[in-house]
Amino acid sequence: MYKVLLVDDEAIARMGIRSTFEWEVNGFELVGEASNGQRAMKWVESKEIDILITDIAMPVMDGLELARRTREICPWVKVLLLSCHSDFEYVREGIRLGAFDYILKPMLSAESLKTVLYEMRHSLQKEKEDHRILEQYKEKNSADPAVAVMPLPLPADCPPPDKSLHQRIVQQAVEYISEHFTESISLQQVADKVCVSRNYFSEMFKRVTGHNFIDYLITLRVNRAKELLQNPTLKVYEVAEMSGFNDTKHFSKQFKKVVGLTPAEFQGMPRR
């Protein structure tokens, strides 16, 4: 059983979450409830929880501070943040604190809760297996200092967020890029839009999409150019401008790199 702590200052909200999901049938145990972060600390300090579900806006100690303290004491604990507010600043702070996911209370349902809890369980199982393998390897090689494994410590103030939150941020970025790729947008501009640093966003985007930002942007623009070049009346420089390139030479170079033909050659091809 994976042990879950539920924290919300509204008793009716706790009751709703408690009754929404069949905990024990699905391999989870609700070990405690609290009305604020301070009261929740006794469970955290006992180090006997695996999952923390907490509201953000609470008196005495809010959910973000509780998440921070939980990470310090129990770094393995998966944190699910709940809020009535869609302010992305909360998500940004949740990322910094290493939260697993973030759900708006109006969107919370048995299905959404089940999905996140199953993802948390899978992550905990994988970490446990990874730890077991690492311990076996360390034990096997402990006699030889030259091959002993020394795990690198994580920065205390910036634990890595889990995959689901990464995907949510990148999805927001992709939606923004899709709406603005024909404009003069930059990596910094998109990073600012999703409220994370430029370098952090660049790494996150590559990890989730498999492409770096520039290549992704160029591919979108070239695909738009291919559509526009179907019109024989448009000039190459016009297509370049309409697809987001501000330099015709650069456009022609990138187009040939992706398509294998120059824009003029592509436009001159016979159409069915």
Protein backbone atom coordinates (compact mmCIF):
# COMPACT_ATOMS: atom_id res chain seq x y z
CA MET A 1 0.00 0.00 0.00
CA TYR A 2 1.23 3.49 -0.86
CA LYS A 3 0.55 5.87 1.99
CA VAL A 4 -1.23 9.13 1.16
CA LEU A 5 -1.56 12.31 3.24
CA LEU A 6 -4.44 14.68 2.36
CA VAL A 7 -4.18 18.36 3.35
CA ASP A 8 -6.88 21.00 2.78
CA ASP A 9 -8.28 23.68 5.07
CA GLU A 10 -11.84 22.91 3.90
CA ALA A 11 -13.31 19.82 5.55
CA ILE A 12 -15.86 19.42 2.75
CA ALA A 13 -13.05 19.42 0.17
CA ARG A 14 -11.20 16.69 2.07
CA MET A 15 -14.39 14.68 2.33
CA GLY A 16 -14.99 15.07 -1.40
CA ILE A 17 -11.51 13.85 -2.31
CA ARG A 18 -11.70 11.04 0.22
CA SER A 19 -14.98 9.75 -1.23
CA THR A 20 -14.06 10.31 -4.88
CA PHE A 21 -11.61 7.44 -5.08
CA GLU A 22 -11.53 3.81 -3.93
CA TRP A 23 -8.20 4.06 -2.17
CA GLU A 24 -7.47 0.60 -0.78
CA VAL A 25 -8.91 -1.24 -3.79
CA ASN A 26 -6.36 0.61 -5.95
CA GLY A 27 -3.40 0.03 -3.62
CA PHE A 28 -3.40 3.30 -1.65
CA GLU A 29 -3.97 4.03 2.03
CA LEU A 30 -5.12 7.39 3.38
CA VAL A 31 -2.98 7.57 6.50
CA GLY A 32 -4.01 11.05 7.59
CA GLU A 33 -5.70 14.37 6.95
CA ALA A 34 -4.84 17.90 8.05
CA SER A 35 -6.37 21.35 7.72
CA ASN A 36 -3.08 23.18 7.11
CA GLY A 37 0.58 22.58 6.46
CA GLN A 38 1.66 22.97 10.05
CA ARG A 39 -0.69 20.23 11.24
CA ALA A 40 0.44 18.02 8.37
CA MET A 41 4.07 18.19 9.47
CA LYS A 42 3.68 15.45 12.09
CA TRP A 43 3.04 12.93 9.30
CA VAL A 44 5.84 14.34 7.20
CA GLU A 45 8.29 14.20 10.09
CA SER A 46 7.31 10.57 10.75
CA LYS A 47 8.65 9.83 7.25
CA GLU A 48 5.82 7.35 6.71
CA ILE A 49 4.12 8.83 3.64
CA ASP A 50 4.68 8.26 -0.06
CA ILE A 51 2.24 10.77 -1.57
CA LEU A 52 1.16 14.24 -0.44
CA ILE A 53 -2.03 15.77 -1.85
CA THR A 54 -2.29 19.36 -0.70
CA ASP A 55 -4.26 22.50 -1.38
CA ILE A 56 -2.10 25.55 -2.01
CA ALA A 57 -4.08 28.33 -0.30
CA MET A 58 -4.30 27.49 3.41
CA PRO A 59 -3.83 29.42 6.66
CA VAL A 60 -0.82 29.03 9.01
CA MET A 61 1.28 27.15 6.42
CA ASP A 62 0.29 27.00 2.75
CA GLY A 63 0.72 24.07 0.40
CA LEU A 64 3.83 25.41 -1.33
CA GLU A 65 5.68 25.80 1.96
CA LEU A 66 4.49 22.33 3.01
CA ALA A 67 5.77 20.93 -0.28
CA ARG A 68 9.15 22.60 0.28
CA ARG A 69 9.51 21.19 3.80
CA THR A 70 8.35 17.78 2.68
CA ARG A 71 11.04 17.71 -0.01
CA GLU A 72 13.68 18.53 2.60
CA ILE A 73 12.59 15.78 4.99
CA CYS A 74 11.20 13.13 2.61
CA PRO A 75 12.66 13.74 -0.89
CA TRP A 76 11.00 10.58 -2.25
CA VAL A 77 7.47 11.84 -1.57
CA LYS A 78 5.38 12.69 -4.65
CA VAL A 79 3.45 15.95 -4.27
CA LEU A 80 0.15 16.74 -5.98
CA LEU A 81 -0.85 20.40 -5.67
CA LEU A 82 -4.50 21.46 -5.76
CA SER A 83 -5.81 24.98 -6.30
CA CYS A 84 -8.91 26.94 -7.25
CA HIS A 85 -6.71 29.36 -9.21
CA SER A 86 -5.35 28.90 -12.74
CA ASP A 87 -2.48 31.36 -12.18
CA PHE A 88 0.54 29.75 -13.88
CA GLU A 89 2.79 31.30 -11.23
CA TYR A 90 1.62 28.52 -8.92
CA VAL A 91 2.73 25.93 -11.47
CA ARG A 92 6.09 27.66 -11.81
CA GLU A 93 6.66 27.55 -8.06
CA GLY A 94 5.48 23.95 -8.01
CA ILE A 95 8.13 23.08 -10.59
CA ARG A 96 10.83 24.72 -8.50
CA LEU A 97 9.71 22.66 -5.53
CA GLY A 98 9.64 19.42 -7.52
CA ALA A 99 5.87 18.85 -7.44
CA PHE A 100 4.68 15.83 -9.43
CA ASP A 101 1.54 17.49 -10.79
CA TYR A 102 -0.97 20.30 -10.35
CA ILE A 103 -4.75 20.02 -10.69
CA LEU A 104 -7.36 22.76 -10.59
CA LYS A 105 -10.05 21.87 -8.07
CA PRO A 106 -12.92 22.54 -10.51
CA MET A 107 -11.30 20.00 -12.86
CA LEU A 108 -10.72 17.35 -10.18
CA SER A 109 -12.61 14.11 -10.83
CA ALA A 110 -12.30 10.45 -9.94
CA GLU A 111 -10.69 9.81 -13.33
CA SER A 112 -8.15 12.67 -13.15
CA LEU A 113 -7.21 11.75 -9.59
CA LYS A 114 -6.85 8.08 -10.52
CA THR A 115 -4.63 8.96 -13.49
CA VAL A 116 -2.25 11.07 -11.42
CA LEU A 117 -2.14 8.59 -8.53
CA TYR A 118 -1.31 5.75 -10.92
CA GLU A 119 1.47 7.85 -12.46
CA MET A 120 2.81 8.60 -8.97
CA ARG A 121 2.70 4.92 -8.06
CA HIS A 122 4.57 3.99 -11.24
CA SER A 123 7.22 6.64 -10.50
CA LEU A 124 7.64 5.38 -6.92
CA GLN A 125 7.95 1.79 -8.13
CA LYS A 126 10.57 2.74 -10.70
CA GLU A 127 12.60 4.72 -8.17
CA LYS A 128 12.45 1.80 -5.73
CA GLU A 129 13.67 -0.60 -8.43
CA ASP A 130 16.43 1.80 -9.52
CA HIS A 131 17.53 2.12 -5.89
CA ARG A 132 17.58 -1.68 -5.49
CA ILE A 133 19.74 -2.10 -8.59
CA LEU A 134 22.09 0.66 -7.46
CA GLU A 135 22.49 -0.91 -4.01
CA GLN A 136 23.23 -4.30 -5.57
CA TYR A 137 25.84 -2.73 -7.83
CA LYS A 138 27.44 -0.82 -4.95
CA GLU A 139 27.53 -3.96 -2.80
CA LYS A 140 29.03 -5.98 -5.61
CA ASN A 141 31.77 -3.44 -6.24
CA SER A 142 32.33 -2.20 -2.70
CA ALA A 143 35.59 -4.13 -2.47
CA ASP A 144 37.05 -2.09 -5.32
CA PRO A 145 37.08 1.67 -4.60
CA ALA A 146 37.91 2.37 -8.23
CA VAL A 147 34.49 1.20 -9.42
CA ALA A 148 32.36 2.10 -6.40
CA VAL A 149 29.30 4.17 -7.32
CA MET A 150 28.98 7.58 -5.74
CA PRO A 151 25.55 9.11 -6.54
CA LEU A 152 25.68 12.83 -7.26
CA PRO A 153 23.70 14.97 -4.79
CA LEU A 154 20.82 17.02 -6.16
CA PRO A 155 20.71 20.78 -5.51
CA ALA A 156 18.63 21.21 -2.37
CA ASP A 157 16.81 24.27 -3.67
CA CYS A 158 15.90 22.90 -7.07
CA PRO A 159 14.81 19.24 -7.19
CA PRO A 160 13.94 17.91 -10.64
CA PRO A 161 10.21 18.09 -11.36
CA ASP A 162 8.46 14.97 -12.58
CA LYS A 163 7.57 14.24 -16.17
CA SER A 164 3.88 15.07 -16.08
CA LEU A 165 4.48 18.67 -15.05
CA HIS A 166 7.16 19.03 -17.72
CA GLN A 167 4.68 17.85 -20.33
CA ARG A 168 2.07 20.33 -19.20
CA ILE A 169 4.48 23.26 -19.52
CA VAL A 170 5.81 22.14 -22.90
CA GLN A 171 2.24 21.65 -24.15
CA GLN A 172 1.46 25.25 -23.23
CA ALA A 173 4.62 26.35 -25.03
CA VAL A 174 3.75 24.31 -28.14
CA GLU A 175 0.30 25.87 -28.27
CA TYR A 176 1.84 29.35 -28.04
CA ILE A 177 4.44 28.55 -30.74
CA SER A 178 1.72 27.16 -33.04
CA GLU A 179 -0.15 30.45 -32.81
CA HIS A 180 2.89 32.71 -33.26
CA PHE A 181 5.52 30.84 -35.33
CA THR A 182 5.07 33.17 -38.30
CA GLU A 183 6.06 36.07 -36.07
CA SER A 184 9.51 36.97 -34.76
CA ILE A 185 9.50 34.81 -31.63
CA SER A 186 12.50 33.63 -29.63
CA LEU A 187 13.39 30.96 -27.11
CA GLN A 188 13.48 33.63 -24.40
CA GLN A 189 10.04 34.91 -25.34
CA VAL A 190 8.47 31.46 -25.10
CA ALA A 191 10.30 30.69 -21.85
CA ASP A 192 8.94 33.93 -20.39
CA LYS A 193 5.46 32.94 -21.54
CA VAL A 194 5.56 29.70 -19.54
CA CYS A 195 7.35 31.35 -16.59
CA VAL A 196 10.62 29.40 -16.54
CA SER A 197 14.23 30.32 -17.28
CA ARG A 198 15.57 30.21 -20.84
CA ASN A 199 18.08 27.40 -20.24
CA TYR A 200 15.66 25.37 -18.15
CA PHE A 201 12.96 25.63 -20.82
CA SER A 202 15.42 24.70 -23.59
CA GLU A 203 16.40 21.47 -21.81
CA MET A 204 12.80 20.66 -20.91
CA PHE A 205 11.55 21.25 -24.47
CA LYS A 206 14.22 18.97 -25.97
CA ARG A 207 13.54 16.24 -23.43
CA VAL A 208 9.76 16.21 -24.00
CA THR A 209 9.55 16.80 -27.77
CA GLY A 210 12.82 15.23 -28.91
CA HIS A 211 13.67 18.43 -30.84
CA ASN A 212 15.48 21.58 -29.88
CA PHE A 213 13.47 24.80 -30.02
CA ILE A 214 15.06 26.23 -33.18
CA ASP A 215 14.68 23.04 -35.21
CA TYR A 216 11.06 22.74 -34.11
CA LEU A 217 10.35 26.35 -35.08
CA ILE A 218 12.07 26.00 -38.48
CA THR A 219 10.10 22.84 -39.25
CA LEU A 220 6.81 24.62 -38.56
CA ARG A 221 7.83 27.52 -40.79
CA VAL A 222 9.02 25.29 -43.63
CA ASN A 223 5.76 23.32 -43.53
CA ARG A 224 3.82 26.57 -43.78
CA ALA A 225 6.05 27.65 -46.68
CA LYS A 226 5.33 24.38 -48.50
CA GLU A 227 1.62 25.14 -48.26
CA LEU A 228 2.10 28.70 -49.53
CA LEU A 229 4.31 27.60 -52.41
CA GLN A 230 1.36 25.68 -53.82
CA ASN A 231 0.23 29.12 -55.02
CA PRO A 232 2.26 29.88 -58.19
CA THR A 233 1.50 33.60 -57.97
CA LEU A 234 3.43 34.12 -54.73
CA LYS A 235 7.06 35.20 -54.91
CA VAL A 236 9.70 33.37 -52.85
CA TYR A 237 10.41 36.44 -50.74
CA GLU A 238 6.67 36.78 -50.03
CA VAL A 239 6.47 33.17 -48.90
CA ALA A 240 9.51 33.70 -46.70
CA GLU A 241 7.87 36.64 -44.94
CA MET A 242 4.48 34.93 -44.62
CA SER A 243 5.99 31.80 -43.07
CA GLY A 244 8.07 33.62 -40.47
CA PHE A 245 11.49 34.05 -42.13
CA ASN A 246 12.79 37.62 -42.25
CA ASP A 247 15.65 36.80 -44.64
CA THR A 248 15.11 35.19 -48.05
CA LYS A 249 18.59 33.63 -48.22
CA HIS A 250 18.19 32.07 -44.80
CA PHE A 251 14.74 30.85 -45.79
CA SER A 252 16.05 29.20 -48.97
CA LYS A 253 18.91 27.54 -47.06
CA GLN A 254 16.65 26.14 -44.33
CA PHE A 255 13.97 25.07 -46.82
CA LYS A 256 16.47 23.08 -48.90
CA LYS A 257 17.96 21.56 -45.77
CA VAL A 258 14.54 20.23 -44.72
CA VAL A 259 12.88 19.50 -48.08
CA GLY A 260 15.87 18.75 -50.32
CA LEU A 261 14.79 21.35 -52.91
CA THR A 262 15.01 25.11 -53.10
CA PRO A 263 11.72 26.99 -52.68
CA ALA A 264 11.73 27.85 -56.40
CA GLU A 265 12.32 24.21 -57.37
CA PHE A 266 9.55 23.07 -55.04
CA GLN A 267 7.14 25.68 -56.40
CA GLY A 268 7.95 24.67 -59.97
CA MET A 269 7.17 21.01 -59.44
CA PRO A 270 4.13 19.72 -61.39
CA ARG A 271 1.02 19.37 -59.20
CA ARG A 272 -1.58 16.68 -59.56
